[in-house]
XYZ file of C-alpha atoms in Angstrom:
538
model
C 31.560 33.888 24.337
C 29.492 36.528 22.503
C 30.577 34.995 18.916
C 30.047 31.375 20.373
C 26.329 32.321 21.151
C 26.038 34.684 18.334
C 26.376 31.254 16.165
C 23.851 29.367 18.519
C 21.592 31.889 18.016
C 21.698 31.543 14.182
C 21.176 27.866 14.330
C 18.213 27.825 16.368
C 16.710 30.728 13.875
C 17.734 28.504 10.578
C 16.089 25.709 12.276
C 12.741 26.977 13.365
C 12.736 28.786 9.584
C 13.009 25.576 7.827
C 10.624 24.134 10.380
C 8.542 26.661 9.928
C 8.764 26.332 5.767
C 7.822 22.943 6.568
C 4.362 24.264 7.728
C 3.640 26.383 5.491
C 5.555 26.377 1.889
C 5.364 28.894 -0.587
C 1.403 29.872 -0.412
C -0.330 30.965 -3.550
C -1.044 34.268 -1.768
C -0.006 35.170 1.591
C -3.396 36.244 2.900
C -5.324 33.973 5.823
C -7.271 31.835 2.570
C -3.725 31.509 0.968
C -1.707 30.272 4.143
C -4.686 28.630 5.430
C -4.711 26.227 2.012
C -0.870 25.886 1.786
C -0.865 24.271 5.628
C -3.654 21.845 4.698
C -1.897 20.739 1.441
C 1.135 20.220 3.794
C -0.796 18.916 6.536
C -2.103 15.686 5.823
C -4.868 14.408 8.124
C -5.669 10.738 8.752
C -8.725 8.954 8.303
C -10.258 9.781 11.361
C -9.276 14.074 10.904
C -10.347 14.155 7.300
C -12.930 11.256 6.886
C -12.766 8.285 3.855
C -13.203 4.846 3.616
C -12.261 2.181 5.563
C -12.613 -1.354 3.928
C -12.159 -4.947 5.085
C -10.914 -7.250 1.913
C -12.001 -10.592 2.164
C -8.790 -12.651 -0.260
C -10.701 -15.702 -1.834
C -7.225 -18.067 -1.771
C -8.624 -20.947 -3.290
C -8.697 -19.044 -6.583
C -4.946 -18.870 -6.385
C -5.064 -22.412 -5.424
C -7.244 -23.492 -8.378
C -5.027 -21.595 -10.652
C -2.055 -23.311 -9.125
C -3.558 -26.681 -9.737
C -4.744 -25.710 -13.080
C -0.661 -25.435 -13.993
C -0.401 -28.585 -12.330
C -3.004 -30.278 -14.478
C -1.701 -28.683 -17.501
C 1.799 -29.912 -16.949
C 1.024 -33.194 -15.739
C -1.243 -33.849 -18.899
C 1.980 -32.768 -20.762
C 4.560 -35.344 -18.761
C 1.874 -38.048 -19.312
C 1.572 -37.247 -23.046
C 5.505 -37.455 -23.336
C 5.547 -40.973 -21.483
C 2.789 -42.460 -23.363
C 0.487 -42.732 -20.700
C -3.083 -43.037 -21.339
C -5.723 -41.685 -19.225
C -9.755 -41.020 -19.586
C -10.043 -38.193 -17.144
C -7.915 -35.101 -14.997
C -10.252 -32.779 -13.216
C -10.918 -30.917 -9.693
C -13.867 -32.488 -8.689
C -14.549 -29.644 -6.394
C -13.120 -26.734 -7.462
C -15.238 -24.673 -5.234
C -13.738 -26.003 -1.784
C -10.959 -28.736 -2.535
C -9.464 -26.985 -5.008
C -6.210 -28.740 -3.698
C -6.959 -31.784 -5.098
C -7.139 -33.243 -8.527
C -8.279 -36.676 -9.519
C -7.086 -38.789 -12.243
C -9.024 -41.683 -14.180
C -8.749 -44.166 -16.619
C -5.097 -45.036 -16.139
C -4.136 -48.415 -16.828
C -2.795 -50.488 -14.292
C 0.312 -51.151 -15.993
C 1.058 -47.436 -16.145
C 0.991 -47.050 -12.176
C 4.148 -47.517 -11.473
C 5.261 -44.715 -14.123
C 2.273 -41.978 -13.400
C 4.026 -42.774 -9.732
C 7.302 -41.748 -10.553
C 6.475 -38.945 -12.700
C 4.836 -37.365 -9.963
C 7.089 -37.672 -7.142
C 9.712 -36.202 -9.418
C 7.630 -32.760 -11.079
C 5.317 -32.632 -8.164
C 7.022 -32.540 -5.039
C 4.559 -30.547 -3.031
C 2.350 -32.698 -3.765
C 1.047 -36.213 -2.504
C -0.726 -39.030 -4.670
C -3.171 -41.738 -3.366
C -4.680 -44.684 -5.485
C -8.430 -45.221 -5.023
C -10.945 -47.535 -6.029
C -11.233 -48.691 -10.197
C -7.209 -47.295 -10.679
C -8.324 -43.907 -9.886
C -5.523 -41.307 -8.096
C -6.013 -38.424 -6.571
C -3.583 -35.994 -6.107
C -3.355 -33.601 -2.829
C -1.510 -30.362 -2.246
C 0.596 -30.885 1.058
C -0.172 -28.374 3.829
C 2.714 -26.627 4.398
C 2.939 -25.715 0.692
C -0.977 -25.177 0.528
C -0.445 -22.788 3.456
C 2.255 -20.984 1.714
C 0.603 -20.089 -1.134
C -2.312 -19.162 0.607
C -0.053 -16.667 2.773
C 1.839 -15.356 -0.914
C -1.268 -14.523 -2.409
C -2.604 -12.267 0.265
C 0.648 -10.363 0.153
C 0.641 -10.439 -3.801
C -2.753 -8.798 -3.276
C -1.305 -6.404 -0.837
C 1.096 -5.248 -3.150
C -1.121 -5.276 -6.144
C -3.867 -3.175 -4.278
C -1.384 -0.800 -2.798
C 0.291 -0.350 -6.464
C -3.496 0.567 -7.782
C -3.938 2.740 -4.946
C -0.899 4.538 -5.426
C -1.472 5.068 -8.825
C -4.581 7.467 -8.100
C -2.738 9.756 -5.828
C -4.577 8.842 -2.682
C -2.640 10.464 -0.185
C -1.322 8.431 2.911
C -3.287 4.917 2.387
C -3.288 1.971 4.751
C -3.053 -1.451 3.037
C -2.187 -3.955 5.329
C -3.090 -7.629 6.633
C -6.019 -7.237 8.854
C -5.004 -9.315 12.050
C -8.473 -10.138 13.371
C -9.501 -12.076 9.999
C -7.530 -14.583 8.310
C -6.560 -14.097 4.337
C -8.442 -10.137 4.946
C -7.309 -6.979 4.188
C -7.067 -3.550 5.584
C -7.545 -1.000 3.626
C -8.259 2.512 4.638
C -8.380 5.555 2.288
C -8.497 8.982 3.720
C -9.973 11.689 1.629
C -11.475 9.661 -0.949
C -14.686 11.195 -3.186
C -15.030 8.074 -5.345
C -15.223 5.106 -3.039
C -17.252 3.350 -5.950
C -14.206 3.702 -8.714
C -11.393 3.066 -6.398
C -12.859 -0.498 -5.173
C -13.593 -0.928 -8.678
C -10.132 -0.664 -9.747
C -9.071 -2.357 -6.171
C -11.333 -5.434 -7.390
C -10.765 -6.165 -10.814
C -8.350 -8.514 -11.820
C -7.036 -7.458 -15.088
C -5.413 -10.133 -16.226
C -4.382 -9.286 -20.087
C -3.980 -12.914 -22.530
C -3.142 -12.479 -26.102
C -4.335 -16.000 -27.716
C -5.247 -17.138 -30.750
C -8.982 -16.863 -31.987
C -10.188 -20.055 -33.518
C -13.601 -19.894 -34.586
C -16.765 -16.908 -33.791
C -18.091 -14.917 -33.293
C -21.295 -16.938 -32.671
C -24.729 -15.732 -31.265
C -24.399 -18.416 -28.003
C -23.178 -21.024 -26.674
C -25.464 -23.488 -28.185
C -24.281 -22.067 -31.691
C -20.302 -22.214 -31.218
C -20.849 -25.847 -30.100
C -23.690 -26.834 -33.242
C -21.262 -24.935 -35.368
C -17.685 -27.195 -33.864
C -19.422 -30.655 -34.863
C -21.099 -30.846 -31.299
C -17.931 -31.120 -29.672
C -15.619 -28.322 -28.789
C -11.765 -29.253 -29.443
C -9.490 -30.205 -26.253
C -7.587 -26.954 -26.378
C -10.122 -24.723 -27.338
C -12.122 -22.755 -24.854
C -15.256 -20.805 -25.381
C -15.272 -16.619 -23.940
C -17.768 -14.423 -24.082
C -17.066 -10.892 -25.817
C -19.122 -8.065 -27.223
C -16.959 -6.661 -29.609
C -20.078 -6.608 -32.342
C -21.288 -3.452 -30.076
C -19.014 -1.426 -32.208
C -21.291 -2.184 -35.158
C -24.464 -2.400 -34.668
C -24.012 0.786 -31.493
C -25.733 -1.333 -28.774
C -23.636 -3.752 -26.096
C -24.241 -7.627 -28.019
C -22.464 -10.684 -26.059
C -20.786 -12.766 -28.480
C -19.383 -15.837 -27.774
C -15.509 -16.870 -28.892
C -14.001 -19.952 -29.628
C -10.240 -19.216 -28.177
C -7.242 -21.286 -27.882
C -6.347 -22.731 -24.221
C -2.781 -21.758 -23.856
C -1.827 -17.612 -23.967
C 0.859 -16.351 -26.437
C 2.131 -13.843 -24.288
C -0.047 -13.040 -21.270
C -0.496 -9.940 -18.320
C 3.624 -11.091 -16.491
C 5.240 -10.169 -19.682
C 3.806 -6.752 -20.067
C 6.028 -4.211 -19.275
C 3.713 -1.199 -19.638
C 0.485 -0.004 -20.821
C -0.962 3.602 -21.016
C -4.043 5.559 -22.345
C -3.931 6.468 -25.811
C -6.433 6.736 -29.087
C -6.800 4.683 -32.257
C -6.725 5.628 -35.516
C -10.208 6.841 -35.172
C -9.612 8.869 -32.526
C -11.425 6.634 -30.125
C -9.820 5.930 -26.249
C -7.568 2.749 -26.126
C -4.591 1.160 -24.377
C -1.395 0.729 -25.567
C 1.125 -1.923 -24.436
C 4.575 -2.681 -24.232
C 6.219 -6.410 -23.933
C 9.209 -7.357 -22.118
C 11.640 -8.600 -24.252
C 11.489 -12.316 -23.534
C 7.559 -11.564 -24.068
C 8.332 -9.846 -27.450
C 10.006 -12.821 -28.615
C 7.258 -15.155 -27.867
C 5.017 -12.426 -29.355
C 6.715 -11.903 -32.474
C 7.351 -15.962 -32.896
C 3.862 -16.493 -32.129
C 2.388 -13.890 -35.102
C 4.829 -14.650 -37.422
C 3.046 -18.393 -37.347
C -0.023 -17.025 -37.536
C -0.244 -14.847 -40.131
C -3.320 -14.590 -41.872
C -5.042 -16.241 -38.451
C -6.991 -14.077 -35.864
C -5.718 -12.937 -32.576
C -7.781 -12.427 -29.274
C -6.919 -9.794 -26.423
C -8.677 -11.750 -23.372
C -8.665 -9.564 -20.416
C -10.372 -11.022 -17.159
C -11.489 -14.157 -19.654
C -13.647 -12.015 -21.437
C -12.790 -11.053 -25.316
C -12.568 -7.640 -25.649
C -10.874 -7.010 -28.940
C -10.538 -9.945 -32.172
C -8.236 -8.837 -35.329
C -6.540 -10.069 -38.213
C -2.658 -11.002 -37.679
C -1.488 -8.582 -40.859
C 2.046 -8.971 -40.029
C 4.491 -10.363 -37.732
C 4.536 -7.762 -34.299
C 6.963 -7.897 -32.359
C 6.752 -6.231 -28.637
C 3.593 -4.361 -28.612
C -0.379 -3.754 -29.097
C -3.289 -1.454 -28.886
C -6.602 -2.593 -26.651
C -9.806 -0.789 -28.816
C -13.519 -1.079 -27.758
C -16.044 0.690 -26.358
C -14.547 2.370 -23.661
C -14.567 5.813 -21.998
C -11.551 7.582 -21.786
C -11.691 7.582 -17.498
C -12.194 3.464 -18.806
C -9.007 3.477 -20.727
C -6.968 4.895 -17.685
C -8.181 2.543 -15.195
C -7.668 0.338 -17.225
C -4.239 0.819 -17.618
C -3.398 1.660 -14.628
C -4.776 -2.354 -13.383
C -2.327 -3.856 -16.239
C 0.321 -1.966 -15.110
C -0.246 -3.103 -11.511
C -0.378 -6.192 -12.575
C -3.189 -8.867 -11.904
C -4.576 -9.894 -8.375
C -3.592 -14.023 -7.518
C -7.266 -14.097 -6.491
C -10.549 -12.620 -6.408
C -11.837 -10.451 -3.576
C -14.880 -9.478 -1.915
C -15.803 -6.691 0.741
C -16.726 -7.481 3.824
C -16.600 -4.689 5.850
C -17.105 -1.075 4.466
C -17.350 1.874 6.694
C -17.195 5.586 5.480
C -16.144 8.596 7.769
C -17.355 11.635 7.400
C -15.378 14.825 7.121
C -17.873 16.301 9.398
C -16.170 13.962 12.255
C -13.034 14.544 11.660
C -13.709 18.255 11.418
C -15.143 17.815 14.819
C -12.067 16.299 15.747
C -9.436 18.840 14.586
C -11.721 21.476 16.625
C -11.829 19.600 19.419
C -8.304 18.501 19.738
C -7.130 21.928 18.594
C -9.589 23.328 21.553
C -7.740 21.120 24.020
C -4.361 21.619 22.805
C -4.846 25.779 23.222
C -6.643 25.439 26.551
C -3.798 23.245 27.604
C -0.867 24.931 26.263
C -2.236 28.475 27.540
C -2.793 26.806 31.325
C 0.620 25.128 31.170
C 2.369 28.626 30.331
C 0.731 30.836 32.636
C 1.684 28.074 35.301
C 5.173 28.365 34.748
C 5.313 32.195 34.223
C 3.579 31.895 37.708
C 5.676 29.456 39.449
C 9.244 30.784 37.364
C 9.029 34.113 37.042
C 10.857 35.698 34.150
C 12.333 31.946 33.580
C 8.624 31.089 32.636
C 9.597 32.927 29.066
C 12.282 30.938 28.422
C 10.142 27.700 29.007
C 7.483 28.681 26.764
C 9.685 29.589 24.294
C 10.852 26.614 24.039
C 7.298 25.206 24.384
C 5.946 27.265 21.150
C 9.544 26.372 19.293
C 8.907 22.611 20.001
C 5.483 22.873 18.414
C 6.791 24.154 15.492
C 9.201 21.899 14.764
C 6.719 19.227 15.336
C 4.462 20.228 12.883
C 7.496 21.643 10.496
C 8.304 17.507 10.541
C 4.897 16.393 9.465
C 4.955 19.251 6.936
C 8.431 18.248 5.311
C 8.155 13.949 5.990
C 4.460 13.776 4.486
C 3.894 11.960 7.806
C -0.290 11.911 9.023
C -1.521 13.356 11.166
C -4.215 11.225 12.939
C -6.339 11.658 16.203
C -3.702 10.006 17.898
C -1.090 12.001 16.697
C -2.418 14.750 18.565
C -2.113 12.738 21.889
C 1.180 12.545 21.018
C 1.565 15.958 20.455
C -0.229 16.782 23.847
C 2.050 14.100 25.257
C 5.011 15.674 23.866
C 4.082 19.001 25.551
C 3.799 17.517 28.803
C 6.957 15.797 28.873
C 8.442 19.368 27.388
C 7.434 21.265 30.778
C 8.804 18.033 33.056
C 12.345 18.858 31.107
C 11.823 22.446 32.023
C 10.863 21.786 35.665
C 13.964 19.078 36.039
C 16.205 22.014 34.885
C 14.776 24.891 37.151
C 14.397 23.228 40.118
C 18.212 21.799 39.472
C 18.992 25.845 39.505
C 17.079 26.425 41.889
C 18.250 24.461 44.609
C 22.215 25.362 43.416
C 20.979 29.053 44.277
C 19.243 28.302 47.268
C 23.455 26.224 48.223
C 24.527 29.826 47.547
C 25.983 29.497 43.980
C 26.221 32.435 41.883
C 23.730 32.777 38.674
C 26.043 31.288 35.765
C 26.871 28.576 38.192
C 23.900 27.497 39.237
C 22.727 27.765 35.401
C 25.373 25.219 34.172
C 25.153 23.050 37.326
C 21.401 22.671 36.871
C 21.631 22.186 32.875
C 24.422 19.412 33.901
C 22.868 17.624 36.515
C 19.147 17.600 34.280
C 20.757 16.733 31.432
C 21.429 12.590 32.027
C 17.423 12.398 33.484
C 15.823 14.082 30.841
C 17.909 12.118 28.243
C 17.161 8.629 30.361
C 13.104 9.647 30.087
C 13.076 10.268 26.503
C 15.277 7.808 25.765
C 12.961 5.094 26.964
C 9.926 6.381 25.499
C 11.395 6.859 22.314
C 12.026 2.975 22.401
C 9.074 2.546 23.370
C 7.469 4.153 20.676
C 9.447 2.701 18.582
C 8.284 -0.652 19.264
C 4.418 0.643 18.840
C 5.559 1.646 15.513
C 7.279 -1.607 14.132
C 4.049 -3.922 15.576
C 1.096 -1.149 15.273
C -1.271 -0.460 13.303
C -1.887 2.778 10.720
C -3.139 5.197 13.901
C -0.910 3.866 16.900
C 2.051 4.050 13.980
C 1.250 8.106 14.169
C 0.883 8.268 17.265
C 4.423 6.442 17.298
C 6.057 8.943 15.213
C 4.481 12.478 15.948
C 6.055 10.809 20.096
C 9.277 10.292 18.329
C 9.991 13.488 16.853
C 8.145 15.337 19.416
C 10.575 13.656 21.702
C 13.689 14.783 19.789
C 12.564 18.476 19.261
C 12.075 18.741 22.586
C 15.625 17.624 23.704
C 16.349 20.549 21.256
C 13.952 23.447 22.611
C 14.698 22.303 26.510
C 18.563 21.922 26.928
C 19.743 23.586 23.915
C 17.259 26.309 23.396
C 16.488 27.090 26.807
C 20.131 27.239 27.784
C 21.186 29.581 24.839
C 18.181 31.520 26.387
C 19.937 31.808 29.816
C 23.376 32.552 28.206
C 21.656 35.691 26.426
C 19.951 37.075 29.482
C 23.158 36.027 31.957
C 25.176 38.104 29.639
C 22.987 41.442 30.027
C 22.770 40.900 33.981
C 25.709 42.349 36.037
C 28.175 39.800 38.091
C 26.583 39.116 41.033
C 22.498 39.673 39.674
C 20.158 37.606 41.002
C 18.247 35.317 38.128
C 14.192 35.164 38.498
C 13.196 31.839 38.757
């Protein structure tokens, strides 16, 4: 019996030490500044304890949609040019808010029939109408439409959440926001820089290696004059400013650049801040392999020709093709080295599906949350001091061992968030207080069990394992319940009720430990020092 508890005991102390560990580490020094800044680097606080942003994203999905029927436009002028098929005209006549639907003119009538069939086999999801003088339109069905609309919200989750990641901010939420549709949630606790991280949340970064054809040119008016009046089909014109370099001031310059990418931002399988020759900040890239090829096919018919990095359509670096490269490039300019990072960090992310705007942007202050933490810390003491002197009042000596367990319960409560990285959040610490409350109904189930198999006569030891026995199925049913219950608040809640969920949860399960196993170890121990026969104070 003594060995058997001898072992308990050693359990319950190697738990509550790596518990404890799991509050505070291994400080820097072990004085109250030292373990005071190793428990808040182990601590993490939620928005609403340690202040930071909170943004609502609006997702503009018709850019994802106009990019979708850009590919369609692209690939339908190709099928057409295969089959012969003449036409005078393929736009989106209003790319603003139909961006869904494409019109052809100019087709003859004797080419109906085939523009028909070429359609309804490469463009299932979408639906053709004739109008009036042979023209067609062509109409993105709705179930498709809504699809991609739904895809590109989560590709900008993903993409945003990747970004955010990448700068070390601690706990973020990034999530749909259920109250508008195509928005975002996105809620950054801790944050100094609001301005840089929706800069880097924002941008696009979409990297396009293409071919340079003609520039740079002073503006628009120029490129055009200086390409007969009449820029070629497959030839856009970007702006760029790489003549800053020279001349030491920023100088738009205008680019004439091929339509169609060599190898563009998909294929990139890495990018990182590095220097040029010079010793100047710039990005270097890596290609996937199948990019690589394309790459290294593409330069090795161009040599001699000029190649274009486009990044967001906007030329940031022209040079000479010297030789064939094969899988990957250096991004120079003007850029600061903080510039070159974020940067990098968007390519490697990848680019958003569409462009977004704020719509909502809210800052807490850590002054609040500090408030918080010293009022919920205020009520958890006054609380937890009033709920042991009560049952040191109404148990006796038997109080102890429910306290114990109390203190031990908070512990490994806060161990948990320490060792999981979980948040703690303002709800949180209702579920903390809840967890305490439900820790002293255990401890009451179990004494007044005892109790009333003392009050039948029962020795000590009996009525000790009788009341632990006939406790143990309620307190198992209560917690049991709640913890589905929280459960469910955590699948279908949000970023505080999700805390809330979890600091229940584990409270919940370290309290099954502290109030049956604990507190009946506790009981063993002082049963063992009593003679046969002594009464027990509860």
């Amino acid at each position: 019996m003594k060995k058997n508890l001898l072992g308990k005991t050693i359990f319950i102390v190697v738990v509550v030490l790596a518990f404890a560990f799991g509050i505070v580490g291994i400080p820097r020094t072990w004085d109250a500044k030292g373990l005071a800044e190793s428990i808040q680097s182990r601590i993490h606080l939620g928005l609403d304890l340690k202040g930071g942003t909170h943004l609502i994203l609006q997702v503009v999905v018709n850019d994802a949609v106009k990019s979708e029927s850009d590919r369609v436009i692209e690939r339908l002028k190709e099928e057409l040019r295969k089959a012969n098929i003449v036409y005078a005209e393929m736009r989106l006549p209003d790319e603003k808010n139909e961006p869904e639907r494409i019109e052809i003119g100019g087709v003859a009538p004797e080419s109906s029939g085939e523009l028909r069939r070429i359609v309804t086999e490469t463009l299932p999801d979408w639906d053709m109408t004739s109008g009036v003088e042979n023209r067609w339109t062509l109409r993105m069905k709705p179930q498709p439409l809504a699809l991609l609309k739904e895809r590109s919200v989560q590709q900008a989750i993903e993409t945003i959440r990747s970004r955010v990641d990448s700068l070390g901010v601690s706990e973020p939420v990034i999530q749909e926001h259920g109250l508008g549709q195509y928005q975002i949630l996105v809620q950054l606790p801790g944050v100094d820089d609001p301005a840089r991280v929706k800069d880097i949340m924002q941008s696009t970064a979409l990297l396009e290696i293409r071919q340079s054809l003609g520039g740079p040119y002073a503006s628009e008016q120029e490129a055009v004059a200086a390409n007969g009046g009449i820029l070629p089909a497959d030839a856009v014109l970007l702006r760029g400013s790489t003549s800053a370099r020279r001349d030491g001031g920023p100088q738009e310059e205008w680019y004439l650049i091929s339509r169609a990418s060599a190898v563009a931002g998909q294929e990139l399988r890495d990018a990182r801040a590095t220097r040029d020759e010079y010793g100047r900040p710039a990005v270097s890239f890596d290609l996937t392999g199948e990019g690589g090829r394309r790459f290294f096919a593409f330069t090795s018919a161009h040599v001699g020709d000029n190649l274009a990095v486009v990044l967001d359509n906007r030329v940031v670096e022209v040079a000479r093709i010297e030789e064939p490269i094969r899988d990957s490039g250096r991004i120079t300019g003007t850029f600061t080295e903080q510039q070159t990072r974020d940067l990098a960090l968007k390519l490697r992310s990848g680019a958003l599906p569409a462009s977004i705007q704020y719509r909502e942007e809210r800052t807490v202050g850590p002054s609040l949350g500090a408030d918080s933490i010293k009022d919920g810390v205020k009520a958890a003491i006054i609380g937890l001091v009033a709920v042991m002197g009560f049952m040191l009042l109404y148990y006796h000596w038997a109080g102890i061992n429910a306290n114990v367990g109390l203190l031990l319960n908070l512990v490994i409560l806060l161990g948990f968030l320490g060792l999981s990285g979980a948040t703690l959040t303002l709800p949180g610490i209702a579920g903390v207080i809840l967890t305490v409350g439900m820790g002293v109904d255990s401890n009451v189930l179990i004494f007044e069990r005892i109790r009333e198999e003392l009050r039948s006569g029962k020795t000590a030891p009996s009525a000790v394992e009788q009341g632990f026995s006939r406790a143990w199925l309620t307190i198992v049913d209560t917690h049991v319940t709640t913890i589905v219950s929280a459960a469910i608040l955590f699948i279908f809640g949000t970023g505080p009720v999700r805390g809330f969920a979890v600091t229940l949860t584990f409270g919940l399960l370290a309290n099954l430990f502290t109030a049956v196993f604990v507190s009946r170890v506790i009981f063993d121990a002082i049963l063992q020092r009593k003679e046969r026969g002594a009464a027990l104070s509860i």
